[in-house]
Amino acid sequence: GENVEQHPSTLSVQEGDSAVIKCTYSDSASNYFPWYKQELGKRPQLIIDIRSNVGEKKDQRIAVTLNKTAKHFSLHITETQPEDSAVYFCAAENSGYSTLTFGKGTMLLVSP
Amino acid sequence: DADVTQTPRNRITKTGKRIMLECSQTKGHDRMYWYRQDPGLGLRLIYYSFDVKDINKGEISDGYSVSRQAQAKFSLSLESAIPNQTALYFCATGGSPKETQYFGPGTRLLVL
């Protein structure tokens, strides 16, 4: 089955800096890669996703890039704000199953 | 997202007891999922269902069972709870596009 590795496990930045979280996956047939944000005590919520026919997708301060050849994808957050502090999970589709395999998460702390 | 609800939100039980966690959704989605979340381990899939007649095991199904009573309801049971089942449990539904998942608020379970 799919295996998803996520790095780093923790990331501390100053407000206004950029943050990058990276994930690799094993199933070359995977075509869908979402990112979820989980604030403390809350449920995971989808913030952005990308499909294999696209190399990059942006939504305001958030962007995701995908390199299918290398089987890795990344989340980029620019101009970070304290409210960006949360745990971020990447995931990859298990091709043919409509299920997701999640990375272990990155705790992002944005200091004022 | 009040469209996916879970009951109870918190539960304390003893080793050997049978317990049921319930999930309901008003999104009209066919696909439903149960995950457990442990610190540092991310979200791991327990069971999933694509309709009332379709139940599938996920990555960590041992010690768990499920019931899909209706399109809107998907229950998770621990037949004989053990302490290492202490975790945060999330229900999710699958929307459109088909891979997108929406999470319930979670049930925090403590097995003594």
PDB file of C-alpha atoms in Angstrom, chain A:
ATOM      1  CA  GLY A   1       0.000   0.000   0.000  1.00  0.00           C
ATOM      2  CA  GLU A   2       0.812   3.676  -0.043  1.00  0.00           C
ATOM      3  CA  ASN A   3       3.482   5.016   2.320  1.00  0.00           C
ATOM      4  CA  VAL A   4       3.688   8.744   3.050  1.00  0.00           C
ATOM      5  CA  GLU A   5       6.649  10.346   4.789  1.00  0.00           C
ATOM      6  CA  GLN A   6       6.369  13.917   6.115  1.00  0.00           C
ATOM      7  CA  HIS A   7       9.112  16.295   7.272  1.00  0.00           C
ATOM      8  CA  PRO A   8       9.826  18.080   9.480  1.00  0.00           C
ATOM      9  CA  SER A   9       7.842  16.864  12.470  1.00  0.00           C
ATOM     10  CA  THR A  10       8.070  20.306  14.078  1.00  0.00           C
ATOM     11  CA  LEU A  11       8.745  23.709  12.560  1.00  0.00           C
ATOM     12  CA  SER A  12       9.157  27.029  14.333  1.00  0.00           C
ATOM     13  CA  VAL A  13       9.182  30.308  12.402  1.00  0.00           C
ATOM     14  CA  GLN A  14       8.846  33.988  13.108  1.00  0.00           C
ATOM     15  CA  GLU A  15       5.740  35.821  12.021  1.00  0.00           C
ATOM     16  CA  GLY A  16       6.156  36.965   8.440  1.00  0.00           C
ATOM     17  CA  ASP A  17       8.601  34.217   7.493  1.00  0.00           C
ATOM     18  CA  SER A  18       7.810  31.441   5.040  1.00  0.00           C
ATOM     19  CA  ALA A  19       7.255  27.818   6.039  1.00  0.00           C
ATOM     20  CA  VAL A  20       7.750  24.727   3.907  1.00  0.00           C
ATOM     21  CA  ILE A  21       6.575  21.203   4.725  1.00  0.00           C
ATOM     22  CA  LYS A  22       7.610  18.293   2.519  1.00  0.00           C
ATOM     23  CA  CYS A  23       6.103  14.886   1.857  1.00  0.00           C
ATOM     24  CA  THR A  24       7.098  11.869  -0.195  1.00  0.00           C
ATOM     25  CA  TYR A  25       4.881   9.019  -1.321  1.00  0.00           C
ATOM     26  CA  SER A  26       5.482   5.534  -2.647  1.00  0.00           C
ATOM     27  CA  ASP A  27       2.611   4.707  -5.023  1.00  0.00           C
ATOM     28  CA  SER A  28       3.430   6.109  -8.440  1.00  0.00           C
ATOM     29  CA  ALA A  29      -0.244   5.663  -9.438  1.00  0.00           C
ATOM     30  CA  SER A  30      -1.470   8.136  -6.808  1.00  0.00           C
ATOM     31  CA  ASN A  31      -3.163  11.137  -8.390  1.00  0.00           C
ATOM     32  CA  TYR A  32      -4.551  13.189  -5.526  1.00  0.00           C
ATOM     33  CA  PHE A  33      -2.661  14.944  -2.727  1.00  0.00           C
ATOM     34  CA  PRO A  34      -4.547  16.964  -0.101  1.00  0.00           C
ATOM     35  CA  TRP A  35      -3.259  18.963   2.834  1.00  0.00           C
ATOM     36  CA  TYR A  36      -5.162  19.251   6.121  1.00  0.00           C
ATOM     37  CA  LYS A  37      -4.760  21.725   8.964  1.00  0.00           C
ATOM     38  CA  GLN A  38      -5.662  20.719  12.506  1.00  0.00           C
ATOM     39  CA  GLU A  39      -5.830  23.409  15.144  1.00  0.00           C
ATOM     40  CA  LEU A  40      -5.490  22.420  18.770  1.00  0.00           C
ATOM     41  CA  GLY A  41      -8.537  20.464  19.908  1.00  0.00           C
ATOM     42  CA  LYS A  42     -10.218  20.708  16.517  1.00  0.00           C
ATOM     43  CA  ARG A  43     -10.893  18.426  13.578  1.00  0.00           C
ATOM     44  CA  PRO A  44      -8.599  18.247  10.521  1.00  0.00           C
ATOM     45  CA  GLN A  45      -9.796  20.569   7.762  1.00  0.00           C
ATOM     46  CA  LEU A  46      -8.838  20.527   4.113  1.00  0.00           C
ATOM     47  CA  ILE A  47      -6.862  23.637   3.171  1.00  0.00           C
ATOM     48  CA  ILE A  48      -5.600  22.831  -0.317  1.00  0.00           C
ATOM     49  CA  ASP A  49      -5.204  19.890  -2.643  1.00  0.00           C
ATOM     50  CA  ILE A  50      -3.482  19.099  -5.922  1.00  0.00           C
ATOM     51  CA  ARG A  51      -3.939  16.542  -8.646  1.00  0.00           C
ATOM     52  CA  SER A  52      -1.247  14.882 -10.697  1.00  0.00           C
ATOM     53  CA  ASN A  53      -2.038  16.803 -13.868  1.00  0.00           C
ATOM     54  CA  VAL A  54      -0.987  20.041 -12.154  1.00  0.00           C
ATOM     55  CA  GLY A  55       2.479  20.997 -10.922  1.00  0.00           C
ATOM     56  CA  GLU A  56       1.516  23.850  -8.625  1.00  0.00           C
ATOM     57  CA  LYS A  57      -1.598  25.332  -7.063  1.00  0.00           C
ATOM     58  CA  LYS A  58      -1.985  28.529  -5.055  1.00  0.00           C
ATOM     59  CA  ASP A  59      -4.623  29.903  -2.725  1.00  0.00           C
ATOM     60  CA  GLN A  60      -3.690  33.270  -1.257  1.00  0.00           C
ATOM     61  CA  ARG A  61      -0.718  32.645   1.076  1.00  0.00           C
ATOM     62  CA  ILE A  62      -0.756  28.887   0.598  1.00  0.00           C
ATOM     63  CA  ALA A  63       0.710  26.941  -2.300  1.00  0.00           C
ATOM     64  CA  VAL A  64       1.350  23.302  -3.026  1.00  0.00           C
ATOM     65  CA  THR A  65       3.857  21.913  -5.508  1.00  0.00           C
ATOM     66  CA  LEU A  66       4.011  18.390  -6.892  1.00  0.00           C
ATOM     67  CA  ASN A  67       6.886  16.522  -8.524  1.00  0.00           C
ATOM     68  CA  LYS A  68       5.480  13.237  -9.783  1.00  0.00           C
ATOM     69  CA  THR A  69       8.791  12.008 -11.109  1.00  0.00           C
ATOM     70  CA  ALA A  70      10.408  12.295  -7.706  1.00  0.00           C
ATOM     71  CA  LYS A  71       7.162  11.395  -5.908  1.00  0.00           C
ATOM     72  CA  HIS A  72       7.198  14.323  -3.557  1.00  0.00           C
ATOM     73  CA  PHE A  73       4.961  17.300  -2.846  1.00  0.00           C
ATOM     74  CA  SER A  74       5.300  20.316  -0.617  1.00  0.00           C
ATOM     75  CA  LEU A  75       3.192  22.890   1.200  1.00  0.00           C
ATOM     76  CA  HIS A  76       4.401  26.480   1.165  1.00  0.00           C
ATOM     77  CA  ILE A  77       2.993  29.123   3.494  1.00  0.00           C
ATOM     78  CA  THR A  78       4.158  32.683   2.939  1.00  0.00           C
ATOM     79  CA  GLU A  79       3.895  35.651   5.317  1.00  0.00           C
ATOM     80  CA  THR A  80       3.071  33.365   8.212  1.00  0.00           C
ATOM     81  CA  GLN A  81       0.780  34.588  10.968  1.00  0.00           C
ATOM     82  CA  PRO A  82       0.246  33.299  14.528  1.00  0.00           C
ATOM     83  CA  GLU A  83      -3.096  31.829  13.455  1.00  0.00           C
ATOM     84  CA  ASP A  84      -1.208  29.544  11.066  1.00  0.00           C
ATOM     85  CA  SER A  85       0.061  27.682  14.138  1.00  0.00           C
ATOM     86  CA  ALA A  86      -1.378  24.165  13.916  1.00  0.00           C
ATOM     87  CA  VAL A  87      -0.559  20.608  12.917  1.00  0.00           C
ATOM     88  CA  TYR A  88      -0.470  20.085   9.164  1.00  0.00           C
ATOM     89  CA  PHE A  89      -1.011  16.702   7.538  1.00  0.00           C
ATOM     90  CA  CYS A  90      -0.234  15.716   3.987  1.00  0.00           C
ATOM     91  CA  ALA A  91      -1.985  12.754   2.394  1.00  0.00           C
ATOM     92  CA  ALA A  92      -1.885  10.738  -0.780  1.00  0.00           C
ATOM     93  CA  GLU A  93      -4.647   8.838  -2.482  1.00  0.00           C
ATOM     94  CA  ASN A  94      -4.496   5.053  -2.428  1.00  0.00           C
ATOM     95  CA  SER A  95      -5.027   4.582  -6.132  1.00  0.00           C
ATOM     96  CA  GLY A  96      -8.206   2.726  -6.969  1.00  0.00           C
ATOM     97  CA  TYR A  97      -9.536   2.724  -3.398  1.00  0.00           C
ATOM     98  CA  SER A  98     -10.772   6.284  -2.772  1.00  0.00           C
ATOM     99  CA  THR A  99      -8.933   6.211   0.534  1.00  0.00           C
ATOM    100  CA  LEU A 100      -6.112   8.387   1.806  1.00  0.00           C
ATOM    101  CA  THR A 101      -2.852   7.584   3.554  1.00  0.00           C
ATOM    102  CA  PHE A 102      -1.738  10.414   5.829  1.00  0.00           C
ATOM    103  CA  GLY A 103       1.686  11.582   6.855  1.00  0.00           C
ATOM    104  CA  LYS A 104       2.447  11.769  10.556  1.00  0.00           C
ATOM    105  CA  GLY A 105       2.013  15.521  10.705  1.00  0.00           C
ATOM    106  CA  THR A 106       4.052  18.683  11.167  1.00  0.00           C
ATOM    107  CA  MET A 107       3.498  20.951  14.142  1.00  0.00           C
ATOM    108  CA  LEU A 108       3.986  24.521  12.925  1.00  0.00           C
ATOM    109  CA  LEU A 109       4.534  27.230  15.531  1.00  0.00           C
ATOM    110  CA  VAL A 110       4.513  30.844  14.372  1.00  0.00           C
ATOM    111  CA  SER A 111       5.909  33.222  16.962  1.00  0.00           C
ATOM    112  CA  PRO A 112       4.837  36.892  16.998  1.00  0.00           C
TER     113      PRO A 112
END
